[in-house]
Amino acid sequence: MTSTVAPRPAQCFRLDSSPAPARQARRAVRENVEARGLCCSDPAIGECTDTLLLIVSELVTNATRHSHGPQEMRIAWDGPEITLEVDDDTPAVPCVRPASERGETGGFGMDLIDQLARAWGTRPRPGGRTGKTVYVCFVFPAPAV
């Protein structure tokens, strides 16, 4: 499931290439969700937050594994939809691998993102910089009243 356009994210986070950029990204996303007033004690919101944290872990891990590491992450909200963007320095575009190409060393990440996200895609990095941006759109349910 891919889309060609994603809204321009509002908040930027620099991600260090070591020691744990995925942990940095998860922390930033969790804090962003909480700052939005979404309460993880609501079971539906908690489950969605966990799913979103898995998605951001996959995005950042892919950038770490297949490039010189993630450069920047951006987060934007449009109502209940959150868009995450992760930049890296390689133009190689991620894809969902056929089941026959997945195995002990990986190949499951983009399939997982494809199944869990509302949409995802890639585009050149902003500002003419080398590499790409991978973005994911994910929708939260309305909080329980």
XYZ file of N, CA and C in Angstrom, residues 3-142:
420
model
N 1.457 5.494 -1.242
C 0.827 6.741 -1.607
C 1.923 7.655 -2.146
N 1.583 8.623 -2.954
C 2.618 9.474 -3.533
C 2.798 10.777 -2.777
N 1.870 11.165 -1.931
C 1.968 12.445 -1.245
C 1.678 12.247 0.228
N 2.463 12.894 1.067
C 2.217 12.912 2.502
C 2.276 14.360 2.961
N 1.517 14.724 3.976
C 1.565 16.106 4.438
C 2.948 16.453 4.981
N 3.303 17.708 4.919
C 4.620 18.155 5.397
C 4.644 18.123 6.922
N 5.463 17.270 7.501
C 5.529 17.172 8.959
C 6.014 18.447 9.635
N 5.569 18.623 10.865
C 5.828 19.850 11.585
C 6.988 19.758 12.575
N 7.216 18.647 13.211
C 8.257 18.534 14.220
C 9.420 17.702 13.702
N 10.634 18.214 13.878
C 11.842 17.517 13.424
C 12.649 17.011 14.610
N 13.222 15.839 14.439
C 14.082 15.229 15.449
C 15.326 14.705 14.752
N 16.504 15.137 15.183
C 17.753 14.573 14.684
C 17.951 13.235 15.359
N 18.342 12.238 14.603
C 18.597 10.911 15.155
C 20.087 10.632 15.078
N 20.669 10.274 16.211
C 22.079 9.903 16.232
C 22.233 8.544 15.574
N 23.367 8.342 14.927
C 23.590 7.050 14.279
C 23.959 5.963 15.287
N 24.314 6.347 16.494
C 24.588 5.354 17.521
C 24.369 5.993 18.878
N 24.141 5.275 19.914
C 24.095 3.832 19.939
C 22.718 3.256 19.642
N 21.647 4.043 19.802
C 20.321 3.448 19.667
C 19.333 4.418 19.033
N 19.432 4.637 17.715
C 18.503 5.580 17.091
C 17.047 5.121 17.148
N 16.794 3.813 17.108
C 15.403 3.338 17.191
C 14.808 3.683 18.553
N 15.612 3.556 19.606
C 15.124 3.913 20.946
C 14.815 5.408 21.009
N 15.695 6.245 20.433
C 15.452 7.689 20.378
C 14.135 7.985 19.658
N 13.939 7.332 18.525
C 12.740 7.567 17.720
C 11.486 7.133 18.466
N 11.531 5.961 19.103
C 10.362 5.496 19.869
C 10.022 6.465 20.993
N 11.046 6.949 21.688
C 10.807 7.892 22.785
C 10.147 9.163 22.257
N 10.662 9.694 21.146
C 10.092 10.918 20.573
C 8.639 10.710 20.141
N 8.342 9.566 19.537
C 6.968 9.290 19.094
C 6.049 9.123 20.301
N 6.477 8.356 21.303
C 5.635 8.167 22.494
C 5.349 9.505 23.166
N 6.365 10.334 23.334
C 6.171 11.643 23.954
C 5.239 12.507 23.118
N 5.335 12.397 21.793
C 4.475 13.155 20.903
C 3.022 12.708 21.028
N 2.806 11.404 21.105
C 1.447 10.867 21.278
C 0.872 11.345 22.612
N 1.667 11.266 23.658
C 1.196 11.695 24.980
C 0.928 13.197 25.011
N 1.791 13.987 24.365
C 1.593 15.436 24.316
C 0.322 15.793 23.552
N -0.087 14.914 22.691
C -1.314 15.103 21.907
C -2.554 14.835 22.754
N -2.332 14.328 23.975
C -3.445 14.054 24.880
C -4.038 12.672 24.699
N -3.366 11.831 23.955
C -3.845 10.463 23.770
C -3.326 9.621 24.926
N -4.224 9.026 25.645
C -3.881 8.310 26.872
C -3.667 6.828 26.593
N -2.480 6.342 26.891
C -2.162 4.939 26.634
C -2.911 3.991 27.569
N -3.594 4.545 28.612
C -4.387 3.668 29.478
C -5.697 3.259 28.798
N -6.105 3.975 27.741
C -7.237 3.555 26.909
C -6.715 2.386 26.079
N -7.318 1.183 26.222
C -6.769 0.012 25.525
C -6.586 0.193 24.016
N -7.528 0.820 23.354
C -7.417 1.008 21.900
C -6.255 1.950 21.566
N -6.115 3.021 22.329
C -5.018 3.969 22.104
C -3.687 3.306 22.442
N -3.651 2.550 23.528
C -2.426 1.844 23.910
C -1.979 0.863 22.840
N -2.919 0.123 22.284
C -2.591 -0.828 21.211
C -2.087 -0.099 19.967
N -2.732 1.009 19.621
C -2.292 1.781 18.457
C -0.910 2.382 18.701
N -0.668 2.849 19.909
C 0.652 3.408 20.229
C 1.714 2.328 20.090
N 1.446 1.132 20.610
C 2.404 0.030 20.473
C 2.667 -0.298 19.006
N 1.618 -0.301 18.196
C 1.772 -0.575 16.762
C 2.614 0.510 16.104
N 2.340 1.762 16.451
C 3.107 2.872 15.890
C 4.572 2.788 16.310
N 4.847 2.381 17.537
C 6.231 2.241 18.000
C 6.941 1.114 17.247
N 6.221 0.051 16.927
C 6.791 -1.019 16.108
C 7.122 -0.495 14.711
N 6.220 0.284 14.136
C 6.442 0.849 12.805
C 7.668 1.755 12.797
N 7.777 2.654 13.771
C 8.926 3.569 13.782
C 10.216 2.798 14.021
N 10.164 1.740 14.823
C 11.355 0.904 15.020
C 11.806 0.292 13.700
N 10.860 -0.201 12.917
C 11.188 -0.794 11.615
C 11.776 0.251 10.661
N 11.170 1.436 10.610
C 11.678 2.486 9.725
C 13.120 2.844 10.064
N 13.375 3.069 11.341
C 14.713 3.492 11.762
C 15.708 2.340 11.629
N 15.290 1.125 11.950
C 16.177 -0.032 11.797
C 16.550 -0.226 10.334
N 15.584 -0.074 9.424
C 15.890 -0.180 7.990
C 16.904 0.882 7.570
N 16.712 2.120 8.040
C 17.652 3.182 7.701
C 19.036 2.885 8.266
N 19.093 2.289 9.434
C 20.369 1.940 10.057
C 21.043 0.800 9.306
N 20.252 -0.176 8.922
C 20.788 -1.386 8.297
C 21.183 -1.192 6.839
N 20.442 -0.369 6.119
C 20.633 -0.263 4.671
C 21.263 1.056 4.218
N 21.699 1.891 5.156
C 22.380 3.140 4.813
C 23.385 3.436 5.926
N 23.827 4.664 5.991
C 24.741 5.059 7.066
C 23.967 5.508 8.296
N 22.722 5.130 8.377
C 21.900 5.443 9.540
C 20.867 6.506 9.236
N 19.854 6.572 10.085
C 18.821 7.592 9.910
C 19.423 8.968 10.163
N 18.949 9.941 9.445
C 19.452 11.309 9.595
C 18.502 12.152 10.442
N 17.224 12.036 10.133
C 16.235 12.896 10.759
C 14.887 12.189 10.717
N 14.062 12.476 11.713
C 12.694 11.975 11.732
C 11.780 13.187 11.901
N 10.667 13.177 11.183
C 9.686 14.242 11.310
C 8.335 13.632 11.647
N 7.556 14.384 12.426
C 6.235 13.930 12.873
C 5.230 15.034 12.589
N 4.092 14.661 12.005
C 3.001 15.612 11.781
C 1.675 14.941 12.097
N 0.762 15.724 12.582
C -0.597 15.253 12.845
C -1.564 15.986 11.931
N -2.554 15.270 11.441
C -3.672 15.848 10.714
C -4.903 15.177 11.300
N -5.478 15.789 12.320
C -6.570 15.148 13.055
C -6.045 13.897 13.726
N -6.716 12.757 13.517
C -6.267 11.515 14.161
C -5.139 10.803 13.413
N -4.712 11.377 12.271
C -3.667 10.727 11.478
C -2.304 11.322 11.799
N -1.348 10.435 12.035
C 0.029 10.841 12.255
C 0.848 10.387 11.054
N 1.744 11.261 10.615
C 2.674 10.916 9.555
C 4.076 10.971 10.131
N 4.802 9.866 9.965
C 6.196 9.781 10.377
C 7.043 9.764 9.120
N 8.134 10.509 9.136
C 9.085 10.490 8.028
C 10.466 10.226 8.600
N 11.212 9.357 7.942
C 12.599 9.083 8.328
C 13.465 9.259 7.086
N 14.489 10.105 7.213
C 15.439 10.348 6.129
C 16.665 9.473 6.318
N 17.222 9.020 5.207
C 18.543 8.395 5.235
C 19.308 8.859 4.011
N 20.559 8.410 3.880
C 21.440 8.950 2.848
C 21.581 8.087 1.606
N 20.726 7.088 1.436
C 20.810 6.252 0.243
C 19.534 6.384 -0.590
N 19.668 6.406 -1.908
C 18.478 6.496 -2.748
C 17.746 5.158 -2.934
N 18.322 4.058 -2.449
C 17.685 2.741 -2.614
C 16.310 2.747 -1.947
N 15.296 2.389 -2.711
C 13.917 2.431 -2.239
C 13.536 1.099 -1.590
N 12.942 1.151 -0.384
C 12.522 -0.095 0.252
C 11.330 -0.701 -0.481
N 11.177 -1.997 -0.342
C 10.035 -2.666 -0.966
C 9.609 -3.839 -0.086
N 8.393 -4.280 -0.323
C 7.890 -5.477 0.350
C 8.499 -6.668 -0.384
N 9.251 -7.464 0.349
C 9.896 -8.634 -0.266
C 8.926 -9.801 -0.358
N 9.025 -10.579 -1.421
C 8.208 -11.797 -1.496
C 8.579 -12.734 -0.344
N 7.638 -13.537 0.081
C 7.874 -14.466 1.196
C 9.102 -15.339 0.949
N 9.359 -15.684 -0.298
C 10.502 -16.543 -0.615
C 11.847 -15.861 -0.366
N 11.861 -14.525 -0.233
C 13.106 -13.787 0.001
C 13.288 -13.365 1.454
N 12.385 -13.761 2.326
C 12.493 -13.433 3.746
C 13.111 -14.606 4.477
N 13.809 -14.309 5.548
C 14.428 -15.405 6.277
C 15.078 -14.977 7.566
N 16.060 -15.741 7.989
C 16.712 -15.520 9.269
C 17.360 -14.147 9.377
N 17.808 -13.588 8.277
C 18.498 -12.302 8.340
C 17.571 -11.117 8.083
N 16.301 -11.345 7.892
C 15.373 -10.235 7.742
C 14.494 -10.340 6.521
N 13.965 -9.172 6.134
C 13.094 -9.106 4.975
C 11.623 -8.983 5.326
N 11.313 -8.869 6.627
C 9.919 -8.826 7.059
C 9.407 -7.405 7.311
N 10.314 -6.445 7.489
C 9.952 -5.114 7.959
C 8.962 -4.364 7.102
N 9.204 -4.258 5.817
C 8.305 -3.471 4.977
C 6.961 -4.161 4.790
N 6.938 -5.494 4.827
C 5.660 -6.202 4.786
C 4.849 -5.872 6.029
N 5.511 -5.837 7.161
C 4.848 -5.485 8.418
C 4.289 -4.062 8.337
N 5.108 -3.127 7.879
C 4.648 -1.746 7.736
C 3.491 -1.666 6.753
N 3.581 -2.399 5.653
C 2.520 -2.402 4.641
C 1.190 -2.874 5.227
N 1.249 -3.842 6.129
C 0.029 -4.373 6.735
C -0.526 -3.468 7.834
N 0.345 -2.747 8.548
C -0.090 -1.985 9.716
C -0.415 -0.526 9.436
N 0.204 0.065 8.442
C 0.029 1.487 8.171
C -1.139 1.727 7.220
N -1.712 2.933 7.292
C -2.750 3.308 6.327
C -2.120 3.477 4.951
N -0.915 4.062 4.917
C -0.189 4.257 3.657
C 1.287 4.446 3.982
N 2.130 4.194 2.990
C 3.562 4.476 3.123
C 4.129 4.701 1.738
N 5.284 5.321 1.689
C 5.935 5.563 0.416
C 7.289 6.216 0.616
N 7.885 6.613 -0.481
C 9.191 7.277 -0.439
C 9.174 8.471 -1.379
N 10.110 9.368 -1.158
C 10.340 10.500 -2.041
C 11.766 10.988 -1.801
N 12.322 11.791 -2.708
C 13.660 12.336 -2.480
C 13.676 13.177 -1.202
N 14.829 13.217 -0.561
C 14.965 14.037 0.645
C 14.727 15.498 0.318
N 14.196 16.244 1.280
C 13.970 17.671 1.042
C 15.289 18.436 0.887
N 15.221 19.544 0.199
C 16.381 20.411 0.049
C 17.437 19.902 -0.907
N 17.101 18.909 -1.742
C 18.060 18.397 -2.712
C 19.188 17.578 -2.110
N 19.044 17.176 -0.858
C 20.086 16.367 -0.219
C 20.055 14.944 -0.757
N 21.189 14.265 -0.692
C 21.301 12.886 -1.152
C 20.469 11.971 -0.264
N 19.823 11.002 -0.886
C 19.067 10.012 -0.129
C 17.581 10.097 -0.366
N 16.845 9.602 0.600
C 15.391 9.534 0.455
C 14.717 9.761 1.796
N 13.427 9.982 1.712
C 12.545 10.039 2.864
C 11.564 8.894 2.725
N 11.428 8.100 3.766
C 10.386 7.070 3.822
C 9.337 7.591 4.799
N 8.083 7.614 4.359
C 7.026 8.110 5.238
C 5.961 7.036 5.443
N 5.311 7.151 6.584
C 4.242 6.229 6.968
C 3.102 7.055 7.543
N 1.885 6.753 7.120
C 0.683 7.391 7.657
C -0.079 6.362 8.480
N -0.486 6.752 9.669
C -1.144 5.842 10.602
C -2.275 6.610 11.278
N -3.433 5.959 11.458
C -4.597 6.627 12.026
C -4.929 6.065 13.404
N -5.088 6.965 14.373
C -5.516 6.600 15.721
C -7.040 6.626 15.795
N -7.628 5.738 16.593
C -9.080 5.787 16.799
C -9.428 6.966 17.711
N -10.677 7.341 17.716
C -11.108 8.377 18.646
C -10.982 7.833 20.064
